[in-house]
XYZ file of C-alpha atoms in Angstrom:
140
model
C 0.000 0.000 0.000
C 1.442 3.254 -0.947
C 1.234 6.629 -0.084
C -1.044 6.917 -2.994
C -3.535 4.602 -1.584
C -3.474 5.743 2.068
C -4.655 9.218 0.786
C -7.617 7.159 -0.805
C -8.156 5.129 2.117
C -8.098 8.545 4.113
C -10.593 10.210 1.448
C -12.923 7.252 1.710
C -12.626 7.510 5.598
C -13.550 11.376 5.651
C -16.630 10.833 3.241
C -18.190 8.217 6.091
C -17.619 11.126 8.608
C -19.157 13.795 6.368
C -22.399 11.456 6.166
C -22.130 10.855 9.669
C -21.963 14.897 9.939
C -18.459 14.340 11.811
C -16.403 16.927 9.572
C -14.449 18.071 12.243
C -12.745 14.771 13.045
C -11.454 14.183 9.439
C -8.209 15.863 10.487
C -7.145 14.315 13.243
C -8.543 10.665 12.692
C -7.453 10.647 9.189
C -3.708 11.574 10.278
C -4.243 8.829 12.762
C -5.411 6.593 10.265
C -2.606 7.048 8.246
C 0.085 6.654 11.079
C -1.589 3.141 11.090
C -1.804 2.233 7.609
C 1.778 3.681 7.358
C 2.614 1.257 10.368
C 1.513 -1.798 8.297
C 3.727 -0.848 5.088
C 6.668 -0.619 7.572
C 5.935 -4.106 9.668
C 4.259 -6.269 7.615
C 4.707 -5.518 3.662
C 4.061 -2.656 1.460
C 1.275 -5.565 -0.460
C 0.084 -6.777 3.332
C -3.718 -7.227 3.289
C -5.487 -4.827 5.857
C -8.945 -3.971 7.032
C -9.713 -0.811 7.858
C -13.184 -0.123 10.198
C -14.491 3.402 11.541
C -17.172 2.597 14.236
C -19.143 5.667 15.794
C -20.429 3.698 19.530
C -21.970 6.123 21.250
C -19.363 9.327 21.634
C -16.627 7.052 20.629
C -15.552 7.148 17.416
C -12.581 4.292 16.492
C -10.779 3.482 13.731
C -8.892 0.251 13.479
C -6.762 -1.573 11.431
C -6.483 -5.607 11.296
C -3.525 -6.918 9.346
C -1.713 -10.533 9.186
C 0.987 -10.012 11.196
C 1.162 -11.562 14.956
C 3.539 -9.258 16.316
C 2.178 -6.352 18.658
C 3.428 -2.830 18.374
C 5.141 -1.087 20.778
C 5.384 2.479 21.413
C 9.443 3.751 20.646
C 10.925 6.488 22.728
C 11.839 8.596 19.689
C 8.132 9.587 19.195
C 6.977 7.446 15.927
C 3.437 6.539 14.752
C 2.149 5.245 17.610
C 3.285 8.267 20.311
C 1.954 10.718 17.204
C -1.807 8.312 17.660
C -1.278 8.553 21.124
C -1.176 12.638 20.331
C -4.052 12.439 18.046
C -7.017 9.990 19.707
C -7.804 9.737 23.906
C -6.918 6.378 23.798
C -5.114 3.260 21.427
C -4.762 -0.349 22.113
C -4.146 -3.311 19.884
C -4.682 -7.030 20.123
C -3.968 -10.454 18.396
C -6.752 -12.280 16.268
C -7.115 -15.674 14.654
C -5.031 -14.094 11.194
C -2.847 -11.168 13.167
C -3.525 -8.503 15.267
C -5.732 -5.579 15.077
C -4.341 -1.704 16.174
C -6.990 0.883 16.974
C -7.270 4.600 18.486
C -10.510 6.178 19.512
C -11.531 10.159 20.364
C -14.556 11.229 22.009
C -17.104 12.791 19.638
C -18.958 15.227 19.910
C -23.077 14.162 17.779
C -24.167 16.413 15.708
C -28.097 17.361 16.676
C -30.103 15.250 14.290
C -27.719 13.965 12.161
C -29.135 11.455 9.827
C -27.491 8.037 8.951
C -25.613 7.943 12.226
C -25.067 4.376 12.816
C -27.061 3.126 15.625
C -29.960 5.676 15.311
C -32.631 3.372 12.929
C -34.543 5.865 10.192
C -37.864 4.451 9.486
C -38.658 2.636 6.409
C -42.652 3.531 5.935
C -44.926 6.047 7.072
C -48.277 5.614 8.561
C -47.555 1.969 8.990
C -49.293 0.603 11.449
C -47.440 -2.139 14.376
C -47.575 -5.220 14.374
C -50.496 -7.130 16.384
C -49.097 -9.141 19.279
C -48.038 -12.924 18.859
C -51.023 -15.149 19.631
C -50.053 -16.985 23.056
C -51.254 -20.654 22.810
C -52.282 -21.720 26.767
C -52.203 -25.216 27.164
């Protein structure tokens, strides 16, 4: 993965904040999120597979990155990627999985007022539908 496709990975990340009406954090999560995918190029391969996920939990909004490789990161004293996340986001962590590990960093949000397509906040589908009657209970 180059630097060419970090910057896309970083444009596709900001567009999912922009729907999510998170604008402001395109900055610093998208630096972040480059520190990681940059970390991946260094440790694992410049052609390592890697999944990137932004989730938005309540006013937590975290961005990881799962690649193949089972060794953990550590923080260096001379202030690389991970002190410049650790700058960036409130918090970081990282743990192994069944194919690797997974690195993440998460900053408190905060919602816009009535932003649509948030996850976790369900839009409804039909208007002036009417509920469901309640299952028939069968006493026996």
């Amino acid at each position: 993965m180059g630097a060419d496709r970090i910057d896309r990975v970083r444009r596709i990340a900001a567009a999912h904040l922009g729907h999510w009406g998170l604008e402001r954090q395109t900055g610093p999560l998208g630096k972040a999120l480059a520190e990681l995918l940059g970390n991946v190029v260094r440790h694992v391969g410049e052609d390592a597979p890697c999944t990137v996920e932004l989730r938005l939990s309540g006013r937590r909004l975290t961005v990881s990155v799962a690649d193949t490789c089972t060794t953990m990161p550590r923080r260096l004293p001379r202030g690389g990627g991970l002190a410049r996340i650790g700058v960036l986001c409130d918090s970081w962590g990282s743990c192994h999985t069944e194919s690797g590990k997974v690195v993440w960093c998460t900053r408190r949000v905060d919602l816009p007022q009535g932003a649509a397509g948030l996850p976790g906040t369900p839009q409804p589908l039909l208007r002036g539908a009417r509920p469901c009657p309640p299952p028939a209970v069968s006493v026996g």
